[in-house]
GROMACS .gro file of C-alpha atoms in nm:
model
  408
    1UNK     CA    1  10.204  13.146  13.152
    2UNK     CA    2  10.132  12.780  13.227
    3UNK     CA    3  10.401  12.569  13.062
    4UNK     CA    4  10.300  12.232  13.210
    5UNK     CA    5  10.165  12.121  12.871
    6UNK     CA    6  10.479  12.226  12.684
    7UNK     CA    7  10.754  11.989  12.573
    8UNK     CA    8  11.087  12.029  12.760
    9UNK     CA    9  11.259  12.156  12.445
   10UNK     CA   10  10.991  12.426  12.400
   11UNK     CA   11  11.032  12.533  12.764
   12UNK     CA   12  11.406  12.569  12.699
   13UNK     CA   13  11.335  12.772  12.384
   14UNK     CA   14  11.108  13.008  12.581
   15UNK     CA   15  11.390  13.070  12.830
   16UNK     CA   16  11.628  13.149  12.542
   17UNK     CA   17  11.369  13.388  12.392
   18UNK     CA   18  11.346  13.571  12.726
   19UNK     CA   19  11.724  13.599  12.731
   20UNK     CA   20  11.721  13.752  12.382
   21UNK     CA   21  11.467  14.012  12.494
   22UNK     CA   22  11.674  14.100  12.802
   23UNK     CA   23  11.980  14.137  12.584
   24UNK     CA   24  11.784  14.369  12.354
   25UNK     CA   25  11.660  14.561  12.664
   26UNK     CA   26  11.293  14.480  12.606
   27UNK     CA   27  11.035  14.413  12.874
   28UNK     CA   28  10.845  14.168  12.650
   29UNK     CA   29  10.941  13.914  12.386
   30UNK     CA   30  10.752  13.828  12.071
   31UNK     CA   31  10.701  13.566  11.802
   32UNK     CA   32  11.028  13.644  11.627
   33UNK     CA   33  11.225  13.593  11.952
   34UNK     CA   34  11.067  13.252  12.007
   35UNK     CA   35  11.116  13.134  11.649
   36UNK     CA   36  11.486  13.222  11.659
   37UNK     CA   37  11.512  13.048  11.997
   38UNK     CA   38  11.344  12.735  11.857
   39UNK     CA   39  11.602  12.728  11.578
   40UNK     CA   40  11.884  12.775  11.831
   41UNK     CA   41  11.758  12.505  12.070
   42UNK     CA   42  11.741  12.132  11.982
   43UNK     CA   43  11.367  12.137  11.915
   44UNK     CA   44  11.377  11.950  11.584
   45UNK     CA   45  11.216  12.241  11.396
   46UNK     CA   46  11.514  12.297  11.170
   47UNK     CA   47  11.535  11.926  11.079
   48UNK     CA   48  11.162  11.900  11.005
   49UNK     CA   49  11.164  12.205  10.776
   50UNK     CA   50  11.473  12.070  10.599
   51UNK     CA   51  11.299  11.736  10.542
   52UNK     CA   52  11.014  11.934  10.382
   53UNK     CA   53  11.270  12.087  10.140
   54UNK     CA   54  11.214  12.437  10.280
   55UNK     CA   55  11.479  12.711  10.279
   56UNK     CA   56  11.562  12.715  10.650
   57UNK     CA   57  11.827  12.984  10.609
   58UNK     CA   58  11.580  13.223  10.447
   59UNK     CA   59  11.313  13.156  10.711
   60UNK     CA   60  11.564  13.223  10.991
   61UNK     CA   61  11.677  13.545  10.823
   62UNK     CA   62  11.314  13.659  10.783
   63UNK     CA   63  11.234  13.615  11.152
   64UNK     CA   64  11.570  13.757  11.262
   65UNK     CA   65  11.493  14.075  11.066
   66UNK     CA   66  11.158  14.101  11.245
   67UNK     CA   67  11.335  14.051  11.578
   68UNK     CA   68  11.571  14.341  11.504
   69UNK     CA   69  11.268  14.559  11.421
   70UNK     CA   70  11.087  14.456  11.741
   71UNK     CA   71  10.989  14.731  11.983
   72UNK     CA   72  10.840  14.675  12.328
   73UNK     CA   73  10.605  14.913  12.504
   74UNK     CA   74  10.817  14.962  12.817
   75UNK     CA   75  11.170  14.946  12.951
   76UNK     CA   76  11.372  14.638  13.037
   77UNK     CA   77  11.280  14.468  13.365
   78UNK     CA   78  11.366  14.145  13.543
   79UNK     CA   79  11.024  14.001  13.448
   80UNK     CA   80  11.015  13.959  13.071
   81UNK     CA   81  10.679  13.822  12.958
   82UNK     CA   82  10.538  13.718  12.617
   83UNK     CA   83  10.368  14.002  12.432
   84UNK     CA   84  10.006  13.990  12.318
   85UNK     CA   85  10.084  13.835  11.978
   86UNK     CA   86  10.296  13.556  12.125
   87UNK     CA   87  10.036  13.484  12.393
   88UNK     CA   88   9.780  13.444  12.115
   89UNK     CA   89  10.016  13.207  11.929
   90UNK     CA   90  10.068  12.994  12.241
   91UNK     CA   91   9.691  12.969  12.286
   92UNK     CA   92   9.647  12.872  11.919
   93UNK     CA   93   9.918  12.606  11.961
   94UNK     CA   94   9.667  12.396  12.152
   95UNK     CA   95   9.463  12.366  11.831
   96UNK     CA   96   9.778  12.272  11.641
   97UNK     CA   97   9.851  12.001  11.897
   98UNK     CA   98   9.508  11.846  11.837
   99UNK     CA   99   9.540  11.869  11.458
  100UNK     CA  100   9.886  11.713  11.457
  101UNK     CA  101   9.801  11.447  11.713
  102UNK     CA  102  10.094  11.554  11.934
  103UNK     CA  103  10.128  11.451  12.298
  104UNK     CA  104  10.238  11.796  12.413
  105UNK     CA  105  10.277  12.144  12.266
  106UNK     CA  106  10.616  12.149  12.095
  107UNK     CA  107  10.798  12.370  11.846
  108UNK     CA  108  10.607  12.225  11.548
  109UNK     CA  109  10.272  12.306  11.712
  110UNK     CA  110  10.388  12.662  11.782
  111UNK     CA  111  10.528  12.715  11.432
  112UNK     CA  112  10.206  12.579  11.279
  113UNK     CA  113  10.006  12.830  11.486
  114UNK     CA  114  10.236  13.112  11.372
  115UNK     CA  115  10.165  13.021  11.008
  116UNK     CA  116   9.787  13.025  11.063
  117UNK     CA  117   9.651  13.322  10.869
  118UNK     CA  118   9.530  13.608  11.085
  119UNK     CA  119   9.684  13.489  11.411
  120UNK     CA  120   9.990  13.712  11.369
  121UNK     CA  121  10.072  13.746  11.001
  122UNK     CA  122   9.864  13.818  10.692
  123UNK     CA  123   9.829  13.595  10.387
  124UNK     CA  124  10.082  13.807  10.196
  125UNK     CA  125  10.341  13.784  10.475
  126UNK     CA  126  10.304  13.406  10.503
  127UNK     CA  127  10.341  13.375  10.125
  128UNK     CA  128  10.682  13.540  10.155
  129UNK     CA  129  10.797  13.255  10.382
  130UNK     CA  130  10.707  12.993  10.118
  131UNK     CA  131  10.555  12.768  10.384
  132UNK     CA  132  10.201  12.751  10.519
  133UNK     CA  133  10.001  12.579  10.789
  134UNK     CA  134   9.860  12.339  10.528
  135UNK     CA  135  10.212  12.241  10.422
  136UNK     CA  136  10.292  12.124  10.775
  137UNK     CA  137   9.955  11.952  10.822
  138UNK     CA  138   9.997  11.772  10.489
  139UNK     CA  139  10.346  11.665  10.593
  140UNK     CA  140  10.219  11.513  10.918
  141UNK     CA  141   9.872  11.393  10.827
  142UNK     CA  142   9.842  11.024  10.736
  143UNK     CA  143   9.896  10.958  10.369
  144UNK     CA  144   9.691  10.710  10.169
  145UNK     CA  145   9.876  10.376  10.170
  146UNK     CA  146  10.059  10.321   9.842
  147UNK     CA  147  10.087   9.944   9.878
  148UNK     CA  148   9.866   9.665  10.008
  149UNK     CA  149  10.116   9.587  10.284
  150UNK     CA  150  10.087   9.938  10.431
  151UNK     CA  151   9.821  10.011  10.690
  152UNK     CA  152   9.770  10.165  11.031
  153UNK     CA  153  10.139  10.247  11.078
  154UNK     CA  154  10.088  10.535  10.835
  155UNK     CA  155   9.884  10.712  11.106
  156UNK     CA  156  10.168  10.676  11.357
  157UNK     CA  157  10.456  10.793  11.138
  158UNK     CA  158  10.253  11.088  11.011
  159UNK     CA  159  10.213  11.228  11.363
  160UNK     CA  160  10.549  11.127  11.514
  161UNK     CA  161  10.848  11.291  11.340
  162UNK     CA  162  11.103  11.053  11.491
  163UNK     CA  163  10.923  10.736  11.372
  164UNK     CA  164  10.968  10.582  11.026
  165UNK     CA  165  10.737  10.345  10.843
  166UNK     CA  166  10.966  10.054  10.754
  167UNK     CA  167  10.710   9.893  10.525
  168UNK     CA  168  10.826  10.081  10.217
  169UNK     CA  169  10.967   9.983   9.880
  170UNK     CA  170  11.320  10.099   9.963
  171UNK     CA  171  11.344   9.865  10.262
  172UNK     CA  172  11.194   9.578  10.064
  173UNK     CA  173  11.445   9.628   9.783
  174UNK     CA  174  11.732   9.634  10.034
  175UNK     CA  175  11.601   9.314  10.193
  176UNK     CA  176  11.610   9.141   9.855
  177UNK     CA  177  11.990   9.158   9.848
  178UNK     CA  178  12.040   8.992  10.187
  179UNK     CA  179  12.202   8.649  10.159
  180UNK     CA  180  12.252   8.382  10.424
  181UNK     CA  181  12.028   8.526  10.696
  182UNK     CA  182  11.717   8.315  10.635
  183UNK     CA  183  11.753   8.138  10.971
  184UNK     CA  184  11.760   8.464  11.166
  185UNK     CA  185  11.457   8.602  10.979
  186UNK     CA  186  11.266   8.279  11.041
  187UNK     CA  187  11.352   8.299  11.412
  188UNK     CA  188  11.213   8.654  11.432
  189UNK     CA  189  10.888   8.545  11.266
  190UNK     CA  190  10.854   8.250  11.504
  191UNK     CA  191  10.910   8.477  11.804
  192UNK     CA  192  10.639   8.717  11.687
  193UNK     CA  193  10.387   8.434  11.670
  194UNK     CA  194  10.433   8.351  12.039
  195UNK     CA  195  10.231   8.528  12.307
  196UNK     CA  196  10.515   8.550  12.561
  197UNK     CA  197  10.851   8.728  12.536
  198UNK     CA  198  10.745   9.003  12.300
  199UNK     CA  199  11.100   9.132  12.270
  200UNK     CA  200  11.365   9.020  12.023
  201UNK     CA  201  11.727   9.132  12.059
  202UNK     CA  202  11.971   9.091  11.770
  203UNK     CA  203  12.328   9.107  11.900
  204UNK     CA  204  12.643   9.131  11.689
  205UNK     CA  205  12.949   9.334  11.608
  206UNK     CA  206  12.914   9.659  11.413
  207UNK     CA  207  12.890   9.596  11.039
  208UNK     CA  208  12.805   9.227  11.067
  209UNK     CA  209  12.460   9.278  10.911
  210UNK     CA  210  12.206   9.342  11.188
  211UNK     CA  211  12.029   9.616  10.989
  212UNK     CA  212  12.024   9.390  10.682
  213UNK     CA  213  11.839   9.126  10.884
  214UNK     CA  214  11.577   9.388  10.970
  215UNK     CA  215  11.540   9.471  10.599
  216UNK     CA  216  11.502   9.103  10.512
  217UNK     CA  217  11.245   9.062  10.790
  218UNK     CA  218  11.039   9.357  10.659
  219UNK     CA  219  11.055   9.214  10.305
  220UNK     CA  220  10.934   8.876  10.430
  221UNK     CA  221  10.641   9.036  10.614
  222UNK     CA  222  10.535   9.251  10.317
  223UNK     CA  223  10.554   8.965  10.066
  224UNK     CA  224  10.415   8.694  10.294
  225UNK     CA  225  10.116   8.496  10.171
  226UNK     CA  226   9.970   8.494  10.521
  227UNK     CA  227   9.740   8.798  10.531
  228UNK     CA  228   9.764   8.816  10.911
  229UNK     CA  229  10.142   8.857  10.898
  230UNK     CA  230  10.113   9.098  10.607
  231UNK     CA  231   9.903   9.338  10.814
  232UNK     CA  232  10.157   9.370  11.098
  233UNK     CA  233  10.258   9.735  11.133
  234UNK     CA  234  10.637   9.782  11.147
  235UNK     CA  235  10.763  10.118  11.274
  236UNK     CA  236  11.127  10.210  11.320
  237UNK     CA  237  11.256  10.456  11.579
  238UNK     CA  238  11.473  10.712  11.400
  239UNK     CA  239  11.738  10.773  11.665
  240UNK     CA  240  11.898  11.062  11.474
  241UNK     CA  241  11.571  11.260  11.459
  242UNK     CA  242  11.491  11.168  11.819
  243UNK     CA  243  11.823  11.295  11.951
  244UNK     CA  244  11.799  11.608  11.734
  245UNK     CA  245  11.460  11.699  11.880
  246UNK     CA  246  11.538  11.634  12.247
  247UNK     CA  247  11.748  11.816  12.501
  248UNK     CA  248  11.761  11.570  12.791
  249UNK     CA  249  11.751  11.200  12.881
  250UNK     CA  250  11.411  11.252  13.040
  251UNK     CA  251  11.267  11.388  12.715
  252UNK     CA  252  11.414  11.094  12.519
  253UNK     CA  253  11.248  10.848  12.756
  254UNK     CA  254  10.920  11.040  12.740
  255UNK     CA  255  10.912  11.036  12.359
  256UNK     CA  256  10.992  10.664  12.344
  257UNK     CA  257  10.707  10.597  12.589
  258UNK     CA  258  10.468  10.813  12.382
  259UNK     CA  259  10.554  10.622  12.065
  260UNK     CA  260  10.502  10.289  12.239
  261UNK     CA  261  10.167  10.411  12.371
  262UNK     CA  262  10.052  10.489  12.017
  263UNK     CA  263  10.173  10.152  11.885
  264UNK     CA  264  10.001   9.964  12.168
  265UNK     CA  265   9.670  10.094  12.035
  266UNK     CA  266   9.720   9.911  11.705
  267UNK     CA  267   9.603   9.554  11.660
  268UNK     CA  268   9.946   9.417  11.559
  269UNK     CA  269  10.258   9.631  11.571
  270UNK     CA  270  10.635   9.596  11.590
  271UNK     CA  271  10.868   9.872  11.705
  272UNK     CA  272  11.220   9.838  11.565
  273UNK     CA  273  11.505  10.018  11.743
  274UNK     CA  274  11.816   9.969  11.532
  275UNK     CA  275  12.151  10.043  11.698
  276UNK     CA  276  11.999  10.070  12.045
  277UNK     CA  277  12.347  10.139  12.184
  278UNK     CA  278  12.327  10.494  12.039
  279UNK     CA  279  12.049  10.574  12.287
  280UNK     CA  280  12.194  10.372  12.574
  281UNK     CA  281  12.534  10.538  12.545
  282UNK     CA  282  12.384  10.887  12.512
  283UNK     CA  283  12.323  10.897  12.887
  284UNK     CA  284  12.517  11.182  13.049
  285UNK     CA  285  12.521  10.993  13.379
  286UNK     CA  286  12.660  10.681  13.216
  287UNK     CA  287  12.355  10.483  13.330
  288UNK     CA  288  12.111  10.347  13.074
  289UNK     CA  289  11.879  10.175  13.323
  290UNK     CA  290  11.586  10.415  13.268
  291UNK     CA  291  11.544  10.334  12.900
  292UNK     CA  292  11.611   9.963  12.960
  293UNK     CA  293  11.341   9.960  13.231
  294UNK     CA  294  11.098  10.125  12.989
  295UNK     CA  295  11.169   9.857  12.727
  296UNK     CA  296  11.132   9.586  12.991
  297UNK     CA  297  10.791   9.721  13.094
  298UNK     CA  298  10.681   9.729  12.730
  299UNK     CA  299  10.777   9.362  12.685
  300UNK     CA  300  10.585   9.265  12.999
  301UNK     CA  301  10.271   9.473  12.960
  302UNK     CA  302  10.260   9.633  12.615
  303UNK     CA  303  10.073   9.501  12.313
  304UNK     CA  304  10.338   9.594  12.056
  305UNK     CA  305  10.643   9.375  11.996
  306UNK     CA  306  11.000   9.503  12.010
  307UNK     CA  307  11.284   9.417  11.773
  308UNK     CA  308  11.614   9.564  11.894
  309UNK     CA  309  11.969   9.551  11.757
  310UNK     CA  310  12.273   9.599  11.977
  311UNK     CA  311  12.651   9.558  11.966
  312UNK     CA  312  12.823   9.292  12.176
  313UNK     CA  313  12.993   9.547  12.403
  314UNK     CA  314  12.670   9.733  12.477
  315UNK     CA  315  12.490   9.403  12.539
  316UNK     CA  316  12.745   9.300  12.801
  317UNK     CA  317  12.737   9.646  12.961
  318UNK     CA  318  12.364   9.720  12.967
  319UNK     CA  319  12.159   9.403  12.912
  320UNK     CA  320  12.346   9.093  13.023
  321UNK     CA  321  12.297   9.147  13.398
  322UNK     CA  322  11.961   9.324  13.375
  323UNK     CA  323  11.631   9.139  13.441
  324UNK     CA  324  11.520   9.231  13.087
  325UNK     CA  325  11.752   8.962  12.948
  326UNK     CA  326  11.518   8.688  13.069
  327UNK     CA  327  11.230   8.849  12.876
  328UNK     CA  328  11.415   8.879  12.546
  329UNK     CA  329  11.461   8.626  12.269
  330UNK     CA  330  11.828   8.685  12.194
  331UNK     CA  331  11.966   8.616  11.846
  332UNK     CA  332  12.345   8.632  11.835
  333UNK     CA  333  12.476   8.702  11.487
  334UNK     CA  334  12.790   8.529  11.364
  335UNK     CA  335  12.992   8.595  11.050
  336UNK     CA  336  12.878   8.419  10.734
  337UNK     CA  337  13.063   8.109  10.625
  338UNK     CA  338  13.301   8.141  10.330
  339UNK     CA  339  13.063   7.993  10.070
  340UNK     CA  340  12.771   8.217  10.170
  341UNK     CA  341  12.999   8.520  10.191
  342UNK     CA  342  13.125   8.458   9.838
  343UNK     CA  343  12.764   8.436   9.716
  344UNK     CA  344  12.688   8.769   9.883
  345UNK     CA  345  12.997   8.926   9.726
  346UNK     CA  346  12.901   8.797   9.380
  347UNK     CA  347  12.549   8.937   9.418
  348UNK     CA  348  12.682   9.278   9.525
  349UNK     CA  349  12.940   9.266   9.245
  350UNK     CA  350  12.663   9.225   8.986
  351UNK     CA  351  12.481   9.526   9.130
  352UNK     CA  352  12.793   9.741   9.102
  353UNK     CA  353  12.867   9.622   8.746
  354UNK     CA  354  12.510   9.690   8.631
  355UNK     CA  355  12.489  10.030   8.800
  356UNK     CA  356  12.829  10.164   8.691
  357UNK     CA  357  12.849   9.972   8.360
  358UNK     CA  358  13.194   9.829   8.425
  359UNK     CA  359  13.358   9.492   8.478
  360UNK     CA  360  13.507   9.357   8.801
  361UNK     CA  361  13.691   9.025   8.795
  362UNK     CA  362  13.580   8.741   9.020
  363UNK     CA  363  13.657   8.784   9.388
  364UNK     CA  364  13.910   8.539   9.528
  365UNK     CA  365  14.032   8.447   9.873
  366UNK     CA  366  14.362   8.283   9.959
  367UNK     CA  367  14.502   8.162  10.286
  368UNK     CA  368  14.826   8.349  10.234
  369UNK     CA  369  14.674   8.687  10.148
  370UNK     CA  370  14.406   8.886  10.321
  371UNK     CA  371  14.158   9.084  10.106
  372UNK     CA  372  14.327   9.409  10.211
  373UNK     CA  373  14.667   9.277  10.098
  374UNK     CA  374  14.524   9.182   9.758
  375UNK     CA  375  14.355   9.520   9.720
  376UNK     CA  376  14.680   9.702   9.798
  377UNK     CA  377  14.868   9.483   9.553
  378UNK     CA  378  14.619   9.526   9.271
  379UNK     CA  379  14.597   9.902   9.330
  380UNK     CA  380  14.941   9.923   9.169
  381UNK     CA  381  14.775   9.836   8.836
  382UNK     CA  382  14.546  10.139   8.852
  383UNK     CA  383  14.615  10.477   8.691
  384UNK     CA  384  14.747  10.727   8.952
  385UNK     CA  385  14.443  10.954   8.920
  386UNK     CA  386  14.211  10.662   8.991
  387UNK     CA  387  14.401  10.565   9.303
  388UNK     CA  388  14.362  10.917   9.438
  389UNK     CA  389  14.001  10.986   9.349
  390UNK     CA  390  13.812  10.658   9.354
  391UNK     CA  391  13.716  10.506   9.692
  392UNK     CA  392  13.807  10.138   9.743
  393UNK     CA  393  13.563   9.851   9.739
  394UNK     CA  394  13.460   9.698  10.072
  395UNK     CA  395  13.737   9.501  10.242
  396UNK     CA  396  13.583   9.167  10.144
  397UNK     CA  397  13.648   9.233   9.775
  398UNK     CA  398  13.959   9.085   9.617
  399UNK     CA  399  14.044   9.180   9.258
  400UNK     CA  400  14.275   9.010   9.010
  401UNK     CA  401  14.326   9.178   8.673
  402UNK     CA  402  14.563   9.193   8.379
  403UNK     CA  403  14.439   9.534   8.278
  404UNK     CA  404  14.341   9.854   8.464
  405UNK     CA  405  14.017   9.817   8.659
  406UNK     CA  406  13.834  10.113   8.807
  407UNK     CA  407  13.732  10.062   9.167
  408UNK     CA  408  13.405  10.205   9.289
   0.00000   0.00000   0.00000
């Protein structure tokens, strides 16, 4: 069996499937062994099926039952090989790879081949699973753009499970509530218009609003009157899905490179990696130079732009002394001034009041009391049950009342 075209996580799953067969004293292993192994290994299969609203628990139970019923033709040996059915599935996975536009044969390609009628299971058996090959293909195939600002990025996100299309209504709505970050958004737009330094790094403490700036930037692109800007494809790297579907640093780097390769084929594209420190600090060796070198090469040679966000600590540790710093436009985020912060609080306060149909008194700040002190003081005016069950407002909220007020 030639596994050179298999993803690292699928190779690991095949080893686990062999181990299951040895434990069951079989000299071959079948489809059910591999499916259970793909669920056990970090292949991303479980997460993808969950995102499709499928009953993962039932599917696992169905294949586990078939594994218990499995019988091999000989006795257990040191060399445990795939049986005829599984060999056929692995061959069919090449077709799935082409249909899905994948870079290598992974667990999704294999599972799609398993669900192909006649390869292993009949139409009636596949119906029992409540998932079909067409369901997966529909989930991955490019959807028709819903809005005028959506375009070629739909093709990318449909074929790459760890990439998100940021040009969507949810992001635009979130960007509409961002206050006081117009300068940063304008700087990003100006950087994108230049031919050199195709990397932008937003640096700031956790919670200061780096992700909000990304949302405001996406909103500005989608609603811009300049049609050229409007057609820029903006794709976000979903670090949670990426980490869930990889088993090593090498595989993470490989998948990031594959995504960049796809984006480089588009006319205008931006790859957003929010909270880059999550990937940099995931290194088992403690060294993040491999991923940083990949990003540096993309800035120098790639067609797609990069927009990255990073905490101050991670910036000092991984970027500050690396050659990539000279190729990045660095935007350091500071806290909002008091007036702008109060405007942001008032805007958020109106959203809470409208959503929950309640009243919150005006926020106030004093030099002698911090917001947390005021919250603790005013909590005494709340009914005991409310204090126990209702979560507090963000720390920037200060509440003054003469009657009980329910905190959200």
